[in-house]
Amino acid sequence: MLGNFSYCNPTKLYFGKDSLKYLNDELPKYGKNVQLIYGGGSIKKNGIYGKVVEILRANGKSIIDDGGVMPNPTVDKLRDGIKKARENKADLLLAVGGGSCCDYAKAVSVSVNCDDDPWEKYYIRFEEPDCETLPVGCVLTMVGTGSEMNAGSVITNHESKLKIGHVFADEKIMPRFSILDPEFTMTLPHRQMVAGIYDIFNHICEQYFSGGDDNTSDYISEGLMRSVINSSRIANKNPMDYEARSNIMWSATWALNTLIAKGKTTDWMVHMLGQAVGAYTDATHGMTLSAVSLPYYRYILPYGIAKFKRFATEVWSIDPNGKTDEQTALEGLAAMESWMKELGLAMNITELGANADMIDGLADATLIMGGGYKVLDRDEIKNIFKACL
Ligand code: NZQ
Ligand code: ZN
């Protein structure tokens, strides 16, 4: 039975070639001071920065420059951004980049008018904002996280070796608008492109591998997974294929904009394991997920055999005839493994910089979730990490 839920997603999307021009429609809705949030410089090299600045100037905005948001944004950078927004009385936070810029913008948004320490309030105590928040807009240049249409924000604290995501309950934390031009993603290095593709795929898995009921969300998920696999194979061979890149971009948004989680408990343990690896190694998010996925899924498979069999037959077209359910399910994971290798994803945490001495720390940094097929204990988590080395 599909559980009860409410559904509201207020983010307005502009999708396709030349969609940046719609920034002109959005900017008049906000005040004069725009905090322009971007990363380490890719948007200056590929010309997107210049185009955005031109539109901001044409709309009479004052620009508060806030570059240097690193992949896996840190709490220290967040504190700088909050200071900038306060000192310059920001009216709009405009993130131009990937999930890191977008997540960071949301974290600044909920913190500008908040007297508490943002790390403690939002990422340790998981509280909701009780202050006025700032609107966030996004021009997406890297595909994968879905941050362009959700209320998630992941921040890393190097001091306490924790990387924690907060999915805010209030829809007003979602970007007010997001501009998605697939051509803006064409300058991504191959490694970032495939990391993003696996991030999308795993977001779908995290929601799919829970529950045993018949529900619409799982059928939508299977369609999205098939689309991602198909387009990823085309983009892997020819990254300039617009059709494939546009399908990947659109799938990423739907993979994590709350729709396919509706009526489901959802798992999220691959992300919890991956985030612990991220906190220790600062590795690329999608690669931390690919490196831990197979040992985790092979371990929990016996507890969710019916769904893993369905995954094999519906997503990977494995023929179940003459096989036990377990054999079919394992063949599905084997098909997934060979696709991951074909893309060139990280297949273990050693190549990301983790080692056996970190296992205890990684287990400490892993939040345990209860929505999947097996609630793990600490020893099980340690064993999974050992299998990921
Ligand atoms: O910093 P610059 O120079 O811009 O370079 C970036 C960065 O190095 C580069 N890049 C982005 N667009 C580019 C480009 N390079 C060339 N051409 C372009 N068009 O790509 C690198 C990675 O960017 P980043 O924003 O860090 O990647 P991603 O979008 O994967 O975001 C990762 C962050 O999002 C969090 C992750 O944990 C991580 O901190 N997540 C957020 C989620 C959410 N809000 O719901 C869910 C996800 O599961 C994820 O946890
Ligand atoms: Zn992710």
Short mmCIF file of C-alpha atoms and ligand atoms in Angstrom, two decimals:
data_model
loop_
_atom_site.label_atom_id
_atom_site.label_comp_id
_atom_site.label_asym_id
_atom_site.label_seq_id
_atom_site.Cartn_x
_atom_site.Cartn_y
_atom_site.Cartn_z
CA MET A 1 0.00 0.00 0.00
CA LEU A 2 1.25 3.46 -0.85
CA GLY A 3 1.75 5.35 2.40
CA ASN A 4 0.24 8.77 3.10
CA PHE A 5 2.07 11.91 2.03
CA SER A 6 1.83 15.54 1.04
CA TYR A 7 3.56 16.78 -2.07
CA CYS A 8 4.71 20.26 -2.95
CA ASN A 9 7.65 21.29 -5.08
CA PRO A 10 7.77 25.05 -5.66
CA THR A 11 11.00 25.22 -7.72
CA LYS A 12 10.40 26.72 -11.14
CA LEU A 13 12.63 25.11 -13.77
CA TYR A 14 13.84 26.52 -17.07
CA PHE A 15 15.28 23.69 -19.14
CA GLY A 16 17.16 23.60 -22.43
CA LYS A 17 19.52 25.46 -24.73
CA ASP A 18 19.74 29.22 -24.08
CA SER A 19 17.58 28.96 -20.95
CA LEU A 20 19.91 31.37 -19.12
CA LYS A 21 17.90 34.19 -20.72
CA TYR A 22 15.07 33.38 -18.28
CA LEU A 23 17.23 34.81 -15.51
CA ASN A 24 15.89 38.11 -16.85
CA ASP A 25 12.36 37.00 -15.88
CA GLU A 26 13.37 35.95 -12.38
CA LEU A 27 15.70 38.74 -11.23
CA PRO A 28 13.07 41.52 -11.06
CA LYS A 29 11.26 39.50 -8.35
CA TYR A 30 14.11 40.06 -5.87
CA GLY A 31 15.97 42.97 -4.28
CA LYS A 32 19.08 44.68 -5.57
CA ASN A 33 21.84 42.77 -3.79
CA VAL A 34 22.67 39.43 -5.37
CA GLN A 35 25.26 37.17 -3.75
CA LEU A 36 26.86 35.39 -6.70
CA ILE A 37 27.99 32.01 -5.44
CA TYR A 38 30.37 29.90 -7.53
CA GLY A 39 33.15 27.34 -7.22
CA GLY A 40 36.85 27.22 -7.97
CA GLY A 41 36.78 28.91 -11.35
CA SER A 42 35.32 26.56 -13.98
CA ILE A 43 32.59 29.10 -14.77
CA LYS A 44 35.22 31.76 -15.50
CA LYS A 45 37.00 29.42 -17.94
CA ASN A 46 33.89 28.32 -19.83
CA GLY A 47 32.32 31.77 -20.06
CA ILE A 48 29.20 31.16 -17.93
CA TYR A 49 30.38 33.66 -15.29
CA GLY A 50 30.60 36.46 -17.87
CA LYS A 51 27.12 35.72 -19.22
CA VAL A 52 25.56 35.70 -15.72
CA VAL A 53 27.32 38.93 -14.69
CA GLU A 54 26.10 40.64 -17.88
CA ILE A 55 22.49 39.69 -17.09
CA LEU A 56 22.84 40.79 -13.46
CA ARG A 57 24.22 44.17 -14.55
CA ALA A 58 21.52 44.62 -17.20
CA ASN A 59 18.97 44.12 -14.44
CA GLY A 60 20.61 46.77 -12.24
CA LYS A 61 21.82 44.38 -9.55
CA SER A 62 24.78 44.89 -7.21
CA ILE A 63 26.93 41.79 -7.17
CA ILE A 64 28.32 40.37 -3.93
CA ASP A 65 31.10 38.11 -5.22
CA ASP A 66 31.22 34.79 -3.35
CA GLY A 67 33.50 32.44 -5.28
CA GLY A 68 35.70 29.62 -4.05
CA VAL A 69 33.00 27.21 -2.90
CA MET A 70 34.90 23.93 -2.87
CA PRO A 71 33.51 20.51 -3.79
CA ASN A 72 32.07 19.18 -0.50
CA PRO A 73 31.66 22.70 0.97
CA THR A 74 33.02 23.18 4.47
CA VAL A 75 31.55 24.76 7.55
CA ASP A 76 34.40 27.31 7.53
CA LYS A 77 33.44 28.47 4.04
CA LEU A 78 29.82 28.59 5.18
CA ARG A 79 30.75 30.97 8.01
CA ASP A 80 32.49 33.28 5.50
CA GLY A 81 29.44 33.24 3.25
CA ILE A 82 27.09 34.08 6.10
CA LYS A 83 29.30 37.05 7.03
CA LYS A 84 29.29 38.29 3.43
CA ALA A 85 25.51 37.99 3.15
CA ARG A 86 25.01 39.87 6.42
CA GLU A 87 27.51 42.67 5.71
CA ASN A 88 26.17 43.26 2.20
CA LYS A 89 22.48 42.73 2.99
CA ALA A 90 22.01 40.05 0.34
CA ASP A 91 18.50 39.80 -1.14
CA LEU A 92 19.07 36.76 -3.37
CA LEU A 93 21.62 33.94 -3.24
CA LEU A 94 22.41 32.92 -6.83
CA ALA A 95 24.37 29.66 -7.04
CA VAL A 96 26.13 29.08 -10.38
CA GLY A 97 27.71 25.64 -10.28
CA GLY A 98 26.99 22.12 -9.11
CA GLY A 99 25.49 20.60 -5.99
CA SER A 100 28.22 22.09 -3.81
CA CYS A 101 27.31 25.69 -4.72
CA CYS A 102 23.61 25.00 -4.50
CA ASP A 103 23.87 23.21 -1.12
CA TYR A 104 26.07 25.98 0.25
CA ALA A 105 23.58 28.63 -0.90
CA LYS A 106 20.80 26.84 1.02
CA ALA A 107 23.01 26.65 4.12
CA VAL A 108 23.72 30.40 3.91
CA SER A 109 20.01 31.03 3.36
CA VAL A 110 18.93 29.40 6.63
CA SER A 111 21.83 30.91 8.61
CA VAL A 112 21.93 34.60 7.71
CA ASN A 113 19.26 35.61 10.20
CA CYS A 114 19.95 32.84 12.71
CA ASP A 115 21.70 33.55 16.01
CA ASP A 116 22.60 29.90 16.70
CA ASP A 117 25.69 28.16 15.37
CA PRO A 118 24.54 26.78 11.98
CA TRP A 119 26.59 23.57 12.17
CA GLU A 120 25.17 22.65 15.59
CA LYS A 121 21.62 23.72 14.79
CA TYR A 122 21.14 22.27 11.32
CA TYR A 123 23.70 19.49 10.94
CA ILE A 124 23.97 18.07 14.47
CA ARG A 125 20.53 18.77 15.95
CA PHE A 126 18.72 18.69 12.54
CA GLU A 127 16.48 21.59 13.54
CA GLU A 128 14.40 23.58 11.08
CA PRO A 129 15.02 27.31 10.62
CA ASP A 130 12.97 29.55 12.91
CA CYS A 131 14.24 32.76 11.32
CA GLU A 132 13.69 34.51 8.02
CA THR A 133 15.51 32.74 5.17
CA LEU A 134 16.89 34.18 1.93
CA PRO A 135 15.68 33.05 -1.49
CA VAL A 136 18.03 30.81 -3.50
CA GLY A 137 18.26 30.58 -7.28
CA CYS A 138 20.45 28.18 -9.22
CA VAL A 139 22.18 28.00 -12.60
CA LEU A 140 23.29 24.39 -12.81
CA THR A 141 26.62 23.44 -14.41
CA MET A 142 27.21 19.96 -12.97
CA VAL A 143 24.58 17.22 -12.98
CA GLY A 144 23.96 14.62 -10.31
CA THR A 145 22.87 15.78 -6.88
CA GLY A 146 19.34 17.00 -7.65
CA SER A 147 20.08 19.96 -5.37
CA GLU A 148 18.53 22.21 -8.02
CA MET A 149 15.05 21.04 -7.05
CA ASN A 150 15.26 19.82 -3.47
CA ALA A 151 15.79 21.13 0.05
CA GLY A 152 18.94 19.10 0.75
CA SER A 153 22.19 20.70 1.88
CA VAL A 154 25.35 18.74 2.68
CA ILE A 155 28.17 20.39 4.66
CA THR A 156 31.56 18.95 5.65
CA ASN A 157 33.29 19.63 8.96
CA HIS A 158 36.97 18.67 8.63
CA GLU A 159 37.67 19.29 12.31
CA SER A 160 35.15 16.72 13.54
CA LYS A 161 35.57 14.56 10.39
CA LEU A 162 31.86 14.59 9.62
CA LYS A 163 30.01 15.16 6.37
CA ILE A 164 26.32 15.60 7.07
CA GLY A 165 23.30 16.31 4.93
CA HIS A 166 20.13 17.99 6.14
CA VAL A 167 17.01 17.69 4.02
CA PHE A 168 14.97 20.63 5.24
CA ALA A 169 11.28 19.97 5.71
CA ASP A 170 10.18 23.40 4.57
CA GLU A 171 9.76 23.70 0.78
CA LYS A 172 10.79 27.34 0.88
CA ILE A 173 14.40 26.16 1.31
CA MET A 174 14.21 24.64 -2.19
CA PRO A 175 15.57 26.94 -4.90
CA ARG A 176 12.89 29.39 -6.07
CA PHE A 177 14.10 28.76 -9.63
CA SER A 178 16.74 26.69 -11.37
CA ILE A 179 18.12 27.10 -14.87
CA LEU A 180 19.17 23.86 -16.55
CA ASP A 181 21.02 24.21 -19.83
CA PRO A 182 22.59 20.84 -20.78
CA GLU A 183 25.21 22.68 -22.84
CA PHE A 184 26.56 24.22 -19.61
CA THR A 185 27.56 20.71 -18.52
CA MET A 186 29.57 19.91 -21.67
CA THR A 187 32.85 21.24 -20.22
CA LEU A 188 32.75 18.83 -17.26
CA PRO A 189 35.75 16.50 -17.13
CA HIS A 190 34.82 12.88 -17.90
CA ARG A 191 35.44 11.84 -14.28
CA GLN A 192 32.95 14.42 -12.97
CA MET A 193 30.40 13.46 -15.61
CA VAL A 194 30.45 9.77 -14.67
CA ALA A 195 30.55 10.53 -10.93
CA GLY A 196 27.38 12.57 -11.44
CA ILE A 197 25.77 9.77 -13.44
CA TYR A 198 26.39 7.30 -10.64
CA ASP A 199 25.10 9.80 -8.07
CA ILE A 200 21.82 9.95 -10.03
CA PHE A 201 21.59 6.18 -10.31
CA ASN A 202 22.27 5.69 -6.64
CA HIS A 203 19.71 8.28 -5.58
CA ILE A 204 17.14 6.16 -7.39
CA CYS A 205 18.46 2.94 -5.80
CA GLU A 206 18.34 4.47 -2.32
CA GLN A 207 14.62 5.09 -2.70
CA TYR A 208 13.83 1.93 -4.70
CA PHE A 209 15.45 -0.57 -2.28
CA SER A 210 12.88 -0.24 0.48
CA GLY A 211 9.48 -1.74 1.09
CA GLY A 212 7.80 -4.72 -0.53
CA ASP A 213 4.54 -3.17 -1.61
CA ASP A 214 3.30 -2.42 -5.13
CA ASN A 215 3.66 1.31 -5.63
CA THR A 216 3.90 3.79 -8.48
CA SER A 217 7.19 5.23 -7.21
CA ASP A 218 9.06 1.99 -8.01
CA TYR A 219 7.75 1.87 -11.59
CA ILE A 220 8.84 5.48 -12.13
CA SER A 221 12.23 4.60 -10.63
CA GLU A 222 12.70 1.67 -13.02
CA GLY A 223 12.00 3.92 -16.00
CA LEU A 224 14.45 6.53 -14.73
CA MET A 225 17.14 3.90 -14.13
CA ARG A 226 16.74 2.50 -17.66
CA SER A 227 17.00 5.99 -19.09
CA VAL A 228 20.15 6.76 -17.07
CA ILE A 229 21.82 3.50 -18.14
CA ASN A 230 20.98 4.07 -21.80
CA SER A 231 22.07 7.73 -21.92
CA SER A 232 25.18 7.09 -19.80
CA ARG A 233 26.46 4.56 -22.32
CA ILE A 234 26.02 7.08 -25.15
CA ALA A 235 27.55 9.97 -23.16
CA ASN A 236 30.45 7.81 -22.01
CA LYS A 237 31.45 7.24 -25.64
CA ASN A 238 30.49 10.71 -26.86
CA PRO A 239 30.25 13.29 -24.07
CA MET A 240 29.12 15.92 -26.60
CA ASP A 241 25.90 14.04 -27.44
CA TYR A 242 23.26 16.64 -26.51
CA GLU A 243 20.38 14.18 -26.44
CA ALA A 244 22.12 11.92 -23.94
CA ARG A 245 23.39 14.80 -21.79
CA SER A 246 19.97 16.44 -21.69
CA ASN A 247 18.30 13.18 -20.68
CA ILE A 248 20.89 12.71 -17.94
CA MET A 249 20.28 16.23 -16.67
CA TRP A 250 16.51 15.77 -16.53
CA SER A 251 16.80 12.32 -14.88
CA ALA A 252 19.05 13.79 -12.19
CA THR A 253 16.39 16.31 -11.24
CA TRP A 254 13.64 13.70 -11.01
CA ALA A 255 15.86 11.24 -9.16
CA LEU A 256 15.96 13.50 -6.11
CA ASN A 257 13.23 16.08 -6.15
CA THR A 258 11.14 14.13 -3.60
CA LEU A 259 8.75 12.52 -6.15
CA ILE A 260 10.03 8.92 -6.17
CA ALA A 261 10.36 8.85 -2.37
CA LYS A 262 6.63 9.35 -1.96
CA GLY A 263 4.96 6.58 -0.01
CA LYS A 264 8.29 4.85 0.69
CA THR A 265 10.54 4.47 3.73
CA THR A 266 13.76 4.82 1.60
CA ASP A 267 17.18 3.42 2.50
CA TRP A 268 20.07 5.97 2.11
CA MET A 269 22.75 3.72 3.66
CA VAL A 270 25.01 3.91 0.58
CA HIS A 271 25.03 7.68 1.03
CA MET A 272 25.76 7.37 4.76
CA LEU A 273 28.72 5.04 4.06
CA GLY A 274 29.86 7.28 1.17
CA GLN A 275 29.60 10.46 3.23
CA ALA A 276 31.84 8.93 5.92
CA VAL A 277 34.41 8.18 3.19
CA GLY A 278 33.97 11.75 1.93
CA ALA A 279 34.60 13.18 5.41
CA TYR A 280 37.90 11.26 5.60
CA THR A 281 39.14 11.62 2.03
CA ASP A 282 37.30 14.63 0.53
CA ALA A 283 36.80 12.42 -2.55
CA THR A 284 34.24 13.23 -5.26
CA HIS A 285 30.75 12.44 -3.96
CA GLY A 286 29.64 10.07 -6.76
CA MET A 287 32.89 8.10 -6.50
CA THR A 288 32.45 7.58 -2.76
CA LEU A 289 29.07 6.03 -3.56
CA SER A 290 30.32 3.77 -6.34
CA ALA A 291 33.17 2.56 -4.12
CA VAL A 292 30.87 1.31 -1.35
CA SER A 293 27.77 0.22 -3.28
CA LEU A 294 28.46 -3.37 -4.29
CA PRO A 295 29.72 -4.68 -0.92
CA TYR A 296 26.67 -3.04 0.70
CA TYR A 297 24.12 -4.34 -1.78
CA ARG A 298 25.58 -7.85 -1.80
CA TYR A 299 25.37 -7.86 2.01
CA ILE A 300 21.73 -6.75 2.24
CA LEU A 301 20.52 -8.72 -0.79
CA PRO A 302 19.25 -11.73 1.25
CA TYR A 303 17.03 -9.37 3.30
CA GLY A 304 15.36 -7.85 0.24
CA ILE A 305 15.56 -10.64 -2.28
CA ALA A 306 12.25 -9.96 -4.04
CA LYS A 307 13.20 -6.36 -4.82
CA PHE A 308 16.72 -7.28 -5.92
CA LYS A 309 15.21 -9.88 -8.27
CA ARG A 310 12.83 -7.26 -9.66
CA PHE A 311 15.79 -4.87 -10.10
CA ALA A 312 17.58 -7.59 -12.10
CA THR A 313 14.66 -8.38 -14.40
CA GLU A 314 13.13 -4.89 -14.85
CA VAL A 315 16.24 -2.71 -14.92
CA TRP A 316 18.94 -5.06 -16.26
CA SER A 317 16.72 -7.39 -18.37
CA ILE A 318 18.06 -10.53 -16.70
CA ASP A 319 16.06 -13.63 -17.70
CA PRO A 320 14.87 -15.35 -14.48
CA ASN A 321 13.92 -18.64 -16.15
CA GLY A 322 15.51 -21.72 -14.61
CA LYS A 323 17.23 -19.68 -11.89
CA THR A 324 16.65 -19.26 -8.18
CA ASP A 325 15.58 -15.80 -7.05
CA GLU A 326 19.00 -15.34 -5.48
CA GLN A 327 20.80 -16.25 -8.71
CA THR A 328 18.69 -13.77 -10.69
CA ALA A 329 19.24 -11.06 -8.07
CA LEU A 330 23.01 -11.62 -8.07
CA GLU A 331 23.10 -11.48 -11.87
CA GLY A 332 21.41 -8.07 -11.64
CA LEU A 333 24.17 -6.77 -9.37
CA ALA A 334 26.81 -8.30 -11.68
CA ALA A 335 25.26 -6.42 -14.61
CA MET A 336 25.35 -3.23 -12.56
CA GLU A 337 29.01 -3.88 -11.68
CA SER A 338 30.04 -4.29 -15.31
CA TRP A 339 28.19 -1.06 -16.26
CA MET A 340 29.99 0.78 -13.43
CA LYS A 341 33.36 -0.50 -14.67
CA GLU A 342 32.46 0.46 -18.23
CA LEU A 343 31.92 4.06 -17.05
CA GLY A 344 35.24 4.05 -15.16
CA LEU A 345 33.85 4.61 -11.66
CA ALA A 346 35.86 4.10 -8.46
CA MET A 347 35.25 0.50 -7.36
CA ASN A 348 36.94 0.59 -3.93
CA ILE A 349 37.72 3.13 -1.22
CA THR A 350 41.49 2.49 -1.32
CA GLU A 351 41.73 4.29 -4.65
CA LEU A 352 40.00 7.26 -3.00
CA GLY A 353 42.63 7.46 -0.25
CA ALA A 354 41.03 5.41 2.52
CA ASN A 355 42.93 2.64 4.32
CA ALA A 356 42.46 -0.10 6.92
CA ASP A 357 43.50 2.20 9.80
CA MET A 358 40.47 4.38 9.08
CA ILE A 359 37.85 1.63 9.44
CA ASP A 360 36.93 2.46 13.06
CA GLY A 361 36.73 6.17 12.29
CA LEU A 362 34.67 5.54 9.17
CA ALA A 363 32.24 3.43 11.20
CA ASP A 364 31.97 6.23 13.80
CA ALA A 365 31.22 8.75 11.04
CA THR A 366 28.45 6.61 9.48
CA LEU A 367 24.92 7.56 10.46
CA ILE A 368 22.67 4.49 10.67
CA MET A 369 19.35 4.77 8.83
CA GLY A 370 16.34 2.55 9.42
CA GLY A 371 14.37 2.60 6.16
CA GLY A 372 16.06 -0.14 4.12
CA TYR A 373 15.98 -3.94 4.23
CA LYS A 374 18.43 -4.31 7.13
CA VAL A 375 19.31 -1.96 9.97
CA LEU A 376 23.09 -2.36 10.24
CA ASP A 377 25.05 -2.51 13.47
CA ARG A 378 28.57 -1.15 13.92
CA ASP A 379 30.30 -4.49 13.25
CA GLU A 380 28.35 -4.95 10.03
CA ILE A 381 29.35 -1.44 8.95
CA LYS A 382 33.00 -2.21 9.70
CA ASN A 383 32.80 -5.44 7.70
CA ILE A 384 31.26 -3.63 4.73
CA PHE A 385 34.03 -1.00 4.82
CA LYS A 386 36.66 -3.78 4.99
CA ALA A 387 35.08 -5.35 1.88
CA CYS A 388 35.30 -1.93 0.17
CA LEU A 389 39.08 -1.55 0.65
O1 NZQ B 1 34.54 24.47 -8.48
P1 NZQ B 1 34.57 24.53 -9.96
O2 NZQ B 1 35.79 25.14 -10.50
O3 NZQ B 1 33.32 25.15 -10.53
O4 NZQ B 1 34.64 23.00 -10.49
C1 NZQ B 1 33.64 22.07 -10.20
C2 NZQ B 1 34.05 21.06 -9.13
O5 NZQ B 1 35.45 20.90 -9.09
C3 NZQ B 1 33.46 21.19 -11.40
N1 NZQ B 1 32.48 21.72 -12.36
C4 NZQ B 1 31.18 22.01 -12.13
N2 NZQ B 1 30.60 22.39 -13.28
C5 NZQ B 1 31.53 22.34 -14.24
C6 NZQ B 1 32.75 21.92 -13.66
N3 NZQ B 1 33.89 21.78 -14.37
C7 NZQ B 1 33.84 22.05 -15.68
N4 NZQ B 1 32.71 22.44 -16.32
C8 NZQ B 1 31.54 22.59 -15.64
N5 NZQ B 1 30.42 22.92 -16.29
O6 NZQ B 1 32.95 19.97 -10.90
C9 NZQ B 1 33.47 19.75 -9.60
C10 NZQ B 1 32.40 19.19 -8.71
O7 NZQ B 1 31.38 20.13 -8.47
P2 NZQ B 1 30.39 19.90 -7.25
O8 NZQ B 1 29.40 20.99 -7.23
O9 NZQ B 1 31.19 19.64 -6.01
O10 NZQ B 1 29.71 18.52 -7.67
P3 NZQ B 1 28.31 17.91 -7.32
O11 NZQ B 1 27.27 18.55 -8.13
O12 NZQ B 1 28.47 16.44 -7.41
O13 NZQ B 1 28.05 18.30 -5.78
C11 NZQ B 1 28.61 17.57 -4.73
C12 NZQ B 1 28.09 18.01 -3.39
O14 NZQ B 1 26.66 17.83 -3.31
C13 NZQ B 1 26.33 17.01 -2.18
C14 NZQ B 1 27.55 16.14 -2.08
O15 NZQ B 1 27.65 15.47 -0.84
C15 NZQ B 1 28.67 17.12 -2.29
O16 NZQ B 1 28.95 17.86 -1.12
N6 NZQ B 1 25.04 16.34 -2.38
C16 NZQ B 1 23.92 17.08 -2.30
C17 NZQ B 1 22.67 16.51 -2.36
C18 NZQ B 1 21.42 17.29 -2.25
N7 NZQ B 1 21.45 18.58 -2.10
O17 NZQ B 1 20.32 16.71 -2.29
C19 NZQ B 1 22.48 15.07 -2.52
C20 NZQ B 1 23.68 14.36 -2.98
O18 NZQ B 1 23.55 13.01 -2.61
C21 NZQ B 1 24.97 14.89 -2.46
O19 NZQ B 1 25.23 14.38 -1.17
ZN ZN B 2 24.21 11.67 -3.87
#
